[in-house]
Short mmCIF file of C-alpha atoms in Angstrom, two decimals:
data_model
loop_
_atom_site.label_atom_id
_atom_site.label_comp_id
_atom_site.label_asym_id
_atom_site.label_seq_id
_atom_site.Cartn_x
_atom_site.Cartn_y
_atom_site.Cartn_z
CA TRP A 26 26.13 2.25 11.79
CA THR A 27 24.91 5.68 10.73
CA LEU A 28 25.33 7.42 7.37
CA GLU A 29 24.58 11.15 7.17
CA PHE A 30 24.67 13.54 4.22
CA GLU A 31 22.95 16.62 2.82
CA ALA A 32 21.00 16.64 -0.44
CA GLU A 33 18.00 18.34 -2.02
CA LEU A 34 16.30 14.98 -2.08
CA ASN A 35 12.76 13.84 -1.32
CA VAL A 36 13.04 10.13 -0.53
CA GLN A 37 9.69 8.47 -1.31
CA SER A 38 10.53 4.97 -0.11
CA LEU A 39 13.47 3.08 1.36
CA TRP A 40 14.06 -0.61 1.88
CA ASN A 41 16.66 -2.48 3.96
CA GLY A 42 17.17 0.60 6.13
CA VAL A 43 15.64 3.36 8.24
CA ILE A 44 15.64 7.03 7.23
CA THR A 45 15.16 10.27 9.16
CA LYS A 46 15.32 13.76 7.69
CA SER A 47 15.75 17.25 9.08
CA GLY A 48 15.68 19.87 6.35
CA ASN A 49 18.19 18.70 3.75
CA ARG A 50 20.07 16.57 6.29
CA ILE A 51 19.39 12.86 5.67
CA THR A 52 20.35 10.11 8.13
CA LEU A 53 20.33 6.41 7.23
CA ARG A 54 20.62 3.48 9.65
CA GLY A 55 20.25 -0.27 9.27
CA ASP A 56 17.04 -2.15 9.96
CA GLY A 57 16.69 -5.64 11.40
CA THR A 58 18.46 -7.21 8.42
CA THR A 59 21.19 -4.60 7.83
CA ALA A 60 21.95 -3.32 11.34
CA GLY A 61 25.40 -4.92 11.50
CA ILE A 62 28.28 -4.75 9.00
CA ASP A 63 31.19 -7.13 9.33
CA ALA A 64 34.72 -5.88 8.75
CA GLY A 65 35.13 -5.62 5.00
CA GLY A 66 31.42 -6.38 4.54
CA THR A 67 28.64 -4.54 2.76
CA VAL A 68 24.93 -3.85 3.09
CA ASN A 69 22.63 -2.92 0.23
CA LEU A 70 19.95 -0.26 0.51
CA GLY A 71 17.37 0.63 -2.10
CA PHE A 72 15.35 3.78 -2.48
CA THR A 73 13.21 5.85 -4.80
CA ALA A 74 13.37 9.62 -4.64
CA GLU A 75 12.83 12.95 -6.34
CA GLY A 76 15.53 15.59 -6.46
CA ARG A 77 19.20 16.11 -7.36
CA PHE A 78 21.48 13.25 -6.39
CA PRO A 79 24.37 12.58 -6.05
CA ALA A 80 25.64 15.86 -7.52
CA ALA A 81 24.15 17.90 -4.66
CA ALA A 82 25.12 15.46 -1.87
CA HIS A 83 27.74 16.80 0.53
CA ASN A 84 28.91 16.86 4.16
CA CYS A 85 28.87 13.06 4.26
CA ARG A 86 29.70 11.35 7.56
CA PHE A 87 29.79 7.63 8.40
CA ASN A 88 29.67 6.92 12.15
CA GLY A 89 30.70 10.53 12.66
CA GLN A 90 33.74 10.33 10.38
CA THR A 91 34.08 12.21 7.08
CA CYS A 92 33.36 9.98 4.09
CA GLU A 93 32.76 10.09 0.34
CA LEU A 94 29.40 9.20 -1.14
CA SER A 95 28.73 7.78 -4.59
CA VAL A 96 25.62 6.12 -5.93
CA SER A 97 25.22 3.31 -8.44
CA GLY A 98 21.96 2.74 -10.27
CA GLU A 99 19.95 3.85 -13.25
CA MET A 100 18.86 7.45 -13.71
CA GLN A 101 15.88 7.45 -16.08
CA LEU A 102 14.30 10.46 -17.72
CA PRO A 103 10.50 10.66 -17.69
CA ALA A 104 8.79 9.45 -20.84
CA PRO A 105 7.09 11.97 -23.14
CA GLY A 106 3.92 13.20 -21.55
CA ALA A 107 4.88 11.92 -18.09
CA PRO A 108 5.26 14.36 -15.17
CA GLY A 109 8.54 16.17 -15.70
CA GLY A 110 8.92 14.90 -19.25
CA PRO A 111 8.59 16.68 -22.59
CA ALA A 112 5.11 17.71 -23.59
CA ALA A 113 3.13 15.49 -25.94
CA PRO A 114 -0.04 16.43 -27.85
CA ALA A 115 -2.89 15.66 -25.48
CA ILE A 116 -5.74 13.34 -26.40
CA ARG A 117 -9.07 14.48 -25.09
CA ILE A 118 -12.04 12.25 -24.34
CA GLU A 119 -15.43 13.91 -24.54
CA ARG A 120 -17.49 13.63 -21.35
CA ALA A 121 -14.55 12.12 -19.52
CA ASP A 122 -12.13 15.01 -18.99
CA ILE A 123 -13.67 16.30 -15.78
CA PRO A 124 -12.23 15.94 -12.25
CA GLU A 125 -14.86 13.45 -11.15
CA THR A 126 -13.63 10.77 -13.55
CA ALA A 127 -10.08 10.78 -12.07
CA GLY A 128 -8.58 9.17 -15.14
CA GLN A 129 -11.13 6.38 -15.38
CA LEU A 130 -14.01 5.69 -17.75
CA THR A 131 -17.06 3.91 -16.33
CA VAL A 132 -19.42 1.85 -18.47
CA GLY A 133 -22.20 -0.60 -17.81
CA GLN A 134 -22.67 -3.87 -19.63
CA SER A 135 -24.00 -2.08 -22.67
CA GLU A 136 -22.40 -0.04 -25.44
CA LYS A 137 -21.15 3.47 -24.75
CA THR A 138 -19.49 5.92 -27.17
CA PHE A 139 -16.91 8.66 -26.51
CA GLN A 140 -15.55 11.27 -28.92
CA LEU A 141 -11.76 11.59 -29.22
CA GLN A 142 -9.69 14.56 -30.32
CA THR A 143 -6.17 15.95 -29.95
CA SER A 144 -5.61 19.36 -28.40
CA GLY A 145 -2.38 19.95 -30.33
CA PRO A 146 -1.19 19.40 -33.88
CA GLY A 147 -1.95 15.92 -35.11
CA GLY A 148 -4.51 13.82 -36.86
CA ASN A 149 -7.57 11.84 -35.94
CA GLU A 150 -6.37 8.29 -36.49
CA PHE A 151 -6.73 6.64 -33.11
CA THR A 152 -5.94 3.08 -32.07
CA VAL A 153 -6.98 1.61 -28.73
CA THR A 154 -5.43 -1.27 -26.76
CA LEU A 155 -7.12 -2.84 -23.73
CA SER A 156 -5.06 -4.54 -21.00
CA ASN A 157 -7.85 -7.05 -20.22
CA PRO A 158 -9.67 -8.00 -23.46
CA ALA A 159 -12.04 -10.31 -21.57
CA LEU A 160 -13.55 -7.28 -19.81
CA ALA A 161 -14.93 -5.38 -22.81
CA ARG A 162 -14.93 -4.96 -26.58
CA VAL A 163 -13.45 -1.70 -27.81
CA GLY A 164 -13.67 -0.17 -31.26
CA GLY A 165 -14.38 3.05 -33.11
CA ASP A 166 -14.23 4.82 -36.46
CA GLY A 167 -11.16 7.04 -36.08
CA THR A 168 -12.55 9.81 -33.89
CA THR A 169 -14.94 7.67 -31.85
CA LEU A 170 -14.23 5.26 -29.01
CA THR A 171 -16.94 2.62 -28.53
CA ILE A 172 -16.87 0.36 -25.48
CA GLN A 173 -19.09 -2.66 -24.91
CA GLY A 174 -18.84 -3.89 -21.32
CA LEU A 175 -18.82 -7.69 -21.01
CA LYS A 176 -18.25 -8.39 -17.33
CA PRO A 177 -17.48 -6.36 -14.19
CA GLY A 178 -13.91 -5.39 -13.45
CA ARG A 179 -11.11 -2.97 -14.36
CA ALA A 180 -8.60 -2.60 -17.15
CA GLY A 181 -6.26 -0.05 -18.66
CA LEU A 182 -6.82 1.64 -22.03
CA ARG A 183 -3.95 2.93 -24.16
CA ILE A 184 -5.18 5.40 -26.80
CA GLU A 185 -2.69 6.39 -29.51
CA GLU A 186 -2.96 8.94 -32.31
CA LYS A 187 -0.81 7.72 -35.21
CA LYS A 188 0.19 10.97 -36.88
CA SER A 189 1.25 12.93 -33.80
CA GLY A 190 2.41 10.00 -31.69
CA ALA A 191 0.26 11.21 -28.80
CA VAL A 192 -0.51 8.55 -26.20
CA ARG A 193 -3.00 8.59 -23.37
CA PHE A 194 -3.70 6.04 -20.68
CA THR A 195 -7.02 5.89 -18.92
CA GLY A 196 -8.66 3.27 -16.74
CA LEU A 197 -11.82 1.42 -17.66
CA ARG A 198 -14.31 0.30 -15.03
CA VAL A 199 -17.17 -2.01 -16.02
CA LEU A 200 -20.08 -2.07 -13.57
CA THR A 201 -21.94 -5.17 -12.42
CA PRO A 202 -25.21 -6.11 -14.22
CA ASP A 203 -27.17 -4.28 -11.51
CA GLY A 204 -25.04 -1.13 -11.90
CA LYS A 205 -22.79 -1.53 -8.84
CA VAL A 206 -19.09 -0.72 -8.68
CA PRO A 207 -17.00 -3.93 -8.71
CA GLU A 208 -14.69 -4.67 -5.81
CA LEU A 209 -11.96 -7.29 -6.17
CA PRO A 210 -12.31 -9.69 -9.11
CA GLU A 211 -14.09 -13.01 -8.65
CA TYR A 212 -10.92 -14.93 -9.44
CA LEU A 213 -7.72 -14.93 -7.34
CA ALA A 214 -6.46 -11.37 -7.63
CA LEU A 215 -2.77 -10.91 -8.44
CA GLY A 216 -0.73 -7.91 -7.40
CA SER A 217 2.74 -6.44 -7.21
CA VAL A 218 4.66 -3.88 -5.22
CA SER A 219 5.02 -0.90 -7.56
CA GLU A 220 6.23 2.64 -6.98
CA ASP A 221 5.23 5.73 -8.95
CA THR A 222 8.60 5.92 -10.68
CA ALA A 223 8.87 6.35 -14.45
CA GLU A 224 10.41 2.88 -14.68
CA HIS A 225 7.61 1.16 -12.76
CA LEU A 226 4.79 3.03 -14.49
CA SER A 227 6.20 2.45 -17.98
CA PHE A 228 6.39 -1.27 -17.20
CA TRP A 229 2.63 -1.47 -16.59
CA GLU A 230 1.91 0.86 -19.52
CA SER A 231 3.61 -1.46 -22.00
CA PHE A 232 0.76 -3.96 -22.25
CA ALA A 233 0.02 -5.55 -25.62
CA PRO A 234 -2.57 -7.91 -27.12
CA GLY A 235 -2.15 -11.67 -26.91
CA PRO A 236 0.58 -13.54 -25.04
CA ARG A 237 2.73 -10.39 -24.73
CA ASN A 238 0.13 -8.80 -22.52
CA LYS A 239 0.90 -7.87 -18.92
CA ARG A 240 -1.48 -6.79 -16.19
CA VAL A 241 -2.18 -7.12 -12.49
CA ASP A 242 -5.31 -6.50 -10.45
CA ILE A 243 -3.57 -4.76 -7.53
CA ARG A 244 -0.45 -2.65 -6.97
CA TYR A 245 0.78 -1.58 -3.54
CA ILE A 246 3.21 0.62 -1.68
CA TYR A 247 3.90 1.39 1.98
CA LEU A 248 2.54 4.43 3.78
CA ASN A 249 4.94 4.43 6.69
CA GLY A 250 7.36 6.54 8.70
CA GLY A 251 5.00 7.53 11.51
CA PRO A 252 2.57 10.43 11.97
CA VAL A 253 5.13 13.23 12.31
CA GLN A 254 7.70 13.04 9.50
CA GLY A 255 6.32 10.03 7.68
CA TRP A 256 4.67 9.27 4.34
CA HIS A 257 2.55 12.44 4.25
CA THR A 258 5.71 14.61 4.04
CA TRP A 259 7.27 12.67 1.13
CA GLY A 260 6.08 14.80 -1.76
CA ALA A 261 5.48 18.23 -3.16
CA THR A 262 2.26 18.62 -1.14
CA PRO A 263 1.07 16.89 2.06
CA GLY A 264 -0.15 13.39 1.20
CA SER A 265 0.81 13.56 -2.48
CA ARG A 266 2.35 10.09 -2.24
CA LEU A 267 -1.12 8.64 -1.64
CA VAL A 268 -2.90 10.97 -4.06
CA ASN A 269 -0.59 10.31 -7.00
CA TYR A 270 -0.64 6.59 -6.35
CA ILE A 271 -4.42 6.41 -6.55
CA ARG A 272 -4.48 8.51 -9.73
CA ASN A 273 -1.80 6.47 -11.48
CA SER A 274 -3.44 3.21 -10.43
CA ARG A 275 -6.82 4.31 -11.75
CA ARG A 276 -5.51 5.29 -15.18
CA LEU A 277 -3.88 1.86 -15.45
CA GLY A 278 -7.03 0.02 -14.40
CA ILE A 279 -5.40 -1.33 -11.20
CA ILE A 280 -6.74 -1.26 -7.64
CA PRO A 281 -4.40 0.69 -5.31
CA PHE A 282 -3.47 -0.91 -2.00
CA PHE A 283 -1.52 0.71 0.83
CA VAL A 284 0.40 -1.04 3.60
CA TRP A 285 -0.32 1.22 6.58
CA TYR A 286 2.72 0.88 8.86
CA ASN A 287 2.87 3.78 11.31
CA ILE A 288 2.92 2.52 14.88
CA PRO A 289 6.71 2.52 14.53
CA GLU A 290 8.33 5.59 12.96
CA GLY A 291 11.70 4.45 11.68
CA ALA A 292 13.18 1.45 13.46
CA GLU A 293 10.70 -1.24 14.49
CA SER A 294 10.89 -3.49 17.53
CA TYR A 295 8.76 -4.82 20.36
CA GLU A 296 10.00 -2.00 22.58
CA VAL A 297 9.13 0.69 20.02
CA VAL A 298 5.59 -0.48 19.27
CA THR A 299 4.69 -1.02 22.94
CA ARG A 300 6.02 2.43 23.86
CA HIS A 301 4.11 4.16 21.06
CA VAL A 302 0.80 2.36 21.60
CA LYS A 303 0.82 3.47 25.26
CA ASP A 304 1.70 7.10 24.42
CA GLU A 305 -1.38 9.37 24.27
CA ALA A 306 0.42 12.10 22.30
CA TYR A 307 1.73 9.59 19.77
CA LEU A 308 -1.67 7.92 19.28
CA THR A 309 -3.36 11.34 18.97
CA ALA A 310 -1.04 12.14 16.06
CA TYR A 311 -1.50 8.60 14.73
CA PHE A 312 -5.30 8.74 14.61
CA LYS A 313 -5.27 12.20 13.02
CA ASN A 314 -2.78 11.00 10.42
CA LEU A 315 -4.98 8.01 9.59
CA LYS A 316 -8.04 10.24 9.21
CA PHE A 317 -6.04 12.56 6.93
CA ALA A 318 -5.19 9.58 4.72
CA LEU A 319 -8.83 8.47 4.64
CA GLU A 320 -10.03 11.95 3.69
CA LEU A 321 -7.61 11.95 0.75
CA VAL A 322 -8.98 8.56 -0.28
CA ASN A 323 -12.51 9.96 -0.15
CA ARG A 324 -11.50 12.89 -2.35
CA GLU A 325 -9.67 10.79 -4.93
CA SER A 326 -11.74 7.62 -4.87
CA PRO A 327 -15.15 8.32 -3.32
CA ASP A 328 -16.94 5.27 -4.73
CA ASP A 329 -14.15 2.91 -5.72
CA THR A 330 -12.12 0.29 -3.90
CA VAL A 331 -8.88 1.25 -2.18
CA GLY A 332 -7.11 -1.35 -0.05
CA PHE A 333 -5.34 -0.97 3.31
CA VAL A 334 -3.20 -3.67 4.96
CA LEU A 335 -2.89 -2.56 8.58
CA GLU A 336 0.22 -2.50 10.76
CA PRO A 337 2.42 -5.43 9.75
CA ASP A 338 4.28 -7.06 12.66
CA PHE A 339 2.60 -4.97 15.39
CA LEU A 340 0.40 -7.72 16.83
CA GLY A 341 3.09 -10.27 16.04
CA TYR A 342 5.55 -8.53 18.35
CA LEU A 343 2.95 -8.52 21.13
CA ALA A 344 1.94 -12.15 20.62
CA GLN A 345 5.58 -13.18 20.68
CA ASN A 346 6.68 -11.18 23.72
CA GLU A 347 3.77 -10.18 25.99
CA GLY A 348 2.50 -13.57 27.12
CA ARG A 349 -1.05 -12.24 27.51
CA PRO A 350 -4.00 -11.50 25.20
CA ALA A 351 -4.42 -8.14 23.48
CA ALA A 352 -7.38 -7.28 25.72
CA GLU A 353 -4.97 -7.19 28.70
CA ILE A 354 -2.20 -5.12 27.07
CA PRO A 355 -2.50 -1.37 27.85
CA ALA A 356 -2.93 1.16 25.03
CA ALA A 357 -3.88 4.84 24.99
CA THR A 358 -6.98 4.22 22.89
CA HIS A 359 -8.72 7.17 24.57
CA ALA A 360 -6.67 9.45 22.30
CA ILE A 361 -9.23 8.85 19.56
CA TYR A 362 -11.78 10.67 21.75
CA THR A 363 -9.56 13.43 23.16
CA SER A 364 -8.44 14.21 19.60
CA GLY A 365 -12.08 14.81 18.65
CA LEU A 366 -12.21 12.07 15.99
CA LEU A 367 -14.82 10.06 17.91
CA LYS A 368 -17.35 11.25 20.46
CA ARG A 369 -18.17 9.46 23.68
CA GLY A 370 -21.84 8.69 23.89
CA GLU A 371 -22.26 8.77 20.11
CA ASP A 372 -19.55 6.34 19.00
CA PRO A 373 -18.70 3.01 20.67
CA ALA A 374 -16.63 3.05 23.86
CA PHE A 375 -13.30 1.40 23.07
CA PRO A 376 -11.20 0.43 26.11
CA ASP A 377 -7.59 1.44 26.76
CA SER A 378 -6.17 -1.85 25.56
CA VAL A 379 -4.59 -3.12 22.37
CA LYS A 380 -7.87 -4.84 21.50
CA GLY A 381 -9.63 -1.50 21.98
CA PHE A 382 -7.04 0.20 19.78
CA VAL A 383 -7.43 -2.36 16.98
CA SER A 384 -11.23 -2.08 17.15
CA ALA A 385 -11.06 1.73 17.16
CA VAL A 386 -8.88 1.75 14.03
CA ASN A 387 -11.33 -0.55 12.25
CA TYR A 388 -14.31 1.53 13.33
CA LEU A 389 -12.69 4.81 12.21
CA ILE A 390 -11.92 3.42 8.75
CA ARG A 391 -15.42 2.03 8.27
CA LYS A 392 -17.02 5.26 9.53
CA VAL A 393 -14.92 7.68 7.44
CA SER A 394 -14.27 5.64 4.29
CA PRO A 395 -16.65 2.69 3.86
CA GLN A 396 -15.25 2.01 0.37
CA VAL A 397 -11.86 1.05 1.83
CA TYR A 398 -11.15 -2.69 1.70
CA PHE A 399 -9.04 -3.28 4.82
CA GLY A 400 -7.58 -5.98 7.01
CA TRP A 401 -4.76 -6.73 9.45
CA GLN A 402 -1.60 -8.72 9.01
CA MET A 403 -0.99 -11.83 11.09
CA ASN A 404 2.48 -13.27 11.56
CA LEU A 405 3.26 -16.96 11.45
CA TRP A 406 6.53 -16.27 13.28
CA ALA A 407 4.63 -14.89 16.29
CA SER A 408 4.97 -17.98 18.46
CA PRO A 409 3.88 -18.95 20.97
CA ALA A 410 0.59 -17.12 20.44
CA GLY A 411 -2.53 -18.03 22.37
CA GLY A 412 -0.74 -20.24 24.87
CA TRP A 413 0.61 -23.11 22.78
CA THR A 414 4.29 -23.78 23.45
CA VAL A 415 5.81 -25.41 20.35
CA LYS A 416 8.88 -23.43 19.34
CA ILE A 417 8.71 -22.44 15.68
CA PRO A 418 12.03 -23.27 13.96
CA THR A 419 13.88 -20.51 12.15
CA ARG A 420 12.93 -22.19 8.87
CA GLY A 421 9.25 -21.51 9.58
CA VAL A 422 6.17 -23.21 10.98
CA ILE A 423 5.69 -25.51 7.97
CA GLN A 424 9.10 -27.03 8.68
CA LEU A 425 7.71 -28.66 11.83
CA THR A 426 6.99 -31.67 9.59
CA ARG A 427 10.73 -32.02 9.03
CA ASP A 428 11.56 -31.84 12.73
CA MET A 429 8.65 -33.93 14.05
CA GLY A 430 7.71 -36.12 11.11
CA ILE A 431 4.78 -35.70 8.73
CA GLU A 432 2.00 -36.93 10.99
CA GLN A 433 3.03 -35.24 14.24
CA GLY A 434 4.25 -32.17 12.37
CA ARG A 435 0.91 -31.64 10.63
CA ALA A 436 -0.92 -31.92 13.93
CA ALA A 437 1.48 -29.41 15.48
CA ILE A 438 1.06 -26.99 12.56
CA ARG A 439 -2.71 -27.26 12.88
CA ARG A 440 -2.63 -26.51 16.62
CA GLU A 441 -0.23 -23.60 16.10
CA ALA A 442 -2.39 -22.14 13.29
CA GLN A 443 -5.44 -22.38 15.54
CA ALA A 444 -3.61 -20.67 18.40
CA ILE A 445 -2.30 -17.84 16.19
CA THR A 446 -5.71 -17.33 14.58
CA ARG A 447 -7.45 -17.29 17.95
CA TYR A 448 -5.00 -14.67 19.28
CA TYR A 449 -5.60 -12.31 16.36
CA LEU A 450 -9.38 -12.73 16.29
CA GLU A 451 -9.53 -12.09 20.05
CA ALA A 452 -7.46 -8.94 19.39
CA GLY A 453 -10.35 -7.56 17.30
CA VAL A 454 -8.87 -7.80 13.80
CA ALA A 455 -12.20 -8.96 12.32
CA SER A 456 -14.31 -6.25 13.98
CA HIS A 457 -16.19 -3.35 12.39
CA GLY A 458 -16.09 -4.37 8.75
CA ALA A 459 -12.55 -5.72 8.32
CA ARG A 460 -12.53 -7.79 5.15
CA PHE A 461 -9.43 -10.00 5.21
CA LEU A 462 -6.33 -11.16 7.05
CA SER A 463 -2.91 -10.87 5.46
CA ILE A 464 -0.50 -13.68 6.34
CA ASP A 465 3.19 -12.97 6.78
CA LYS A 466 5.80 -15.72 6.88
CA TYR A 467 9.13 -13.91 7.15
CA GLY A 468 8.11 -11.13 4.76
CA LEU A 469 6.17 -13.29 2.26
CA ASP A 470 2.64 -11.86 2.23
CA ALA A 471 -0.63 -13.33 0.98
CA VAL A 472 -4.31 -12.84 1.74
CA GLY A 473 -5.46 -15.62 4.05
CA PHE A 474 -9.24 -15.58 4.25
CA GLU A 475 -12.29 -13.38 4.54
CA PRO A 476 -14.00 -13.71 7.94
CA GLY A 477 -17.38 -15.38 7.51
CA ALA A 478 -16.62 -16.63 3.98
#
């Protein structure tokens, strides 16, 4: 099925479907889960966007036939002080309101004092709330903010001026005892998918002391859509989706992660990813698009952690369908040299194979943006991988214990896990500074392990 309409709409993200856009003409199609609609049936799509909708939507066609389009869902106005919302008296922080801070205060494990003031009408009666009280002690005397760092990590600060009602959010970063920037926390980091919508941001802004507190260590979105009309075009300026996400994450004291998913453009399949990875023109645009993203990261977060989960499902499709290791699958890796991003003789020589492509991506990230914390996704549904022939049931690999019994099932799971892991490691996923593997079991993601840990 295909749904087409015209609207002055900038779609930032879409789930359960595939979107293409030409000017104001928007085309929606189903993905792997919504491709078919039974007679009298329905499919549900979700999206976030900027623009006028549905009032400006017109010329709607479904499978080429004229149709009517209506939208159900909440339309929320931005909160005071938020982009697009009514102005609120600004709270200024002495020595912090410069571009280099990017909405984040940095302190060591000693006391540091900042002066507060409002730039509009109001008073000087400030209160401060910290999203992670274990990280630091905060206090002050009305116009002064005093922070005593206790242990390394990040948190969000909400500063409120009582008389005017002005509110400001800024991140807090506490350095390690030897003055280094912290990476991920020492405990198991928790995260959530979270867009830059007013609804999502206000959810994380509404933290409070005690048991009503809410916080996460990581928030993530997808950077997807391919290197031509993908993520970098979904905003007022090229790449603003990434830029705004880093800025909003920093002021909330949360580490931004991006799921980099650009080997496919819209629809994904084994045929699509194999065609694109062999196409020199496509990989030239791909590598340039990745470097553009990394340069934005360097500008917005030159010394702080930003996470990238690389190409979900790509290696899974190959493991499931190719019947040969990644080192034997052709890829136009040489595009990274012909595009001028790497130089032969100065940088490593990566072969024209999928393993060479994976290694080249890792090397480019580490060379351009060493602060990026990156890894590849491995798929537990990608069976048989590495030559083992047990068929994974549709319920998942863990369910082998149900089909084969506990003892034989556990042994089968162990052999399958070893085969899958071997396939991905031989594909180069741990090369050139990759820090983790993400594990996907039918869309349920979790960090698996750090190589060498």
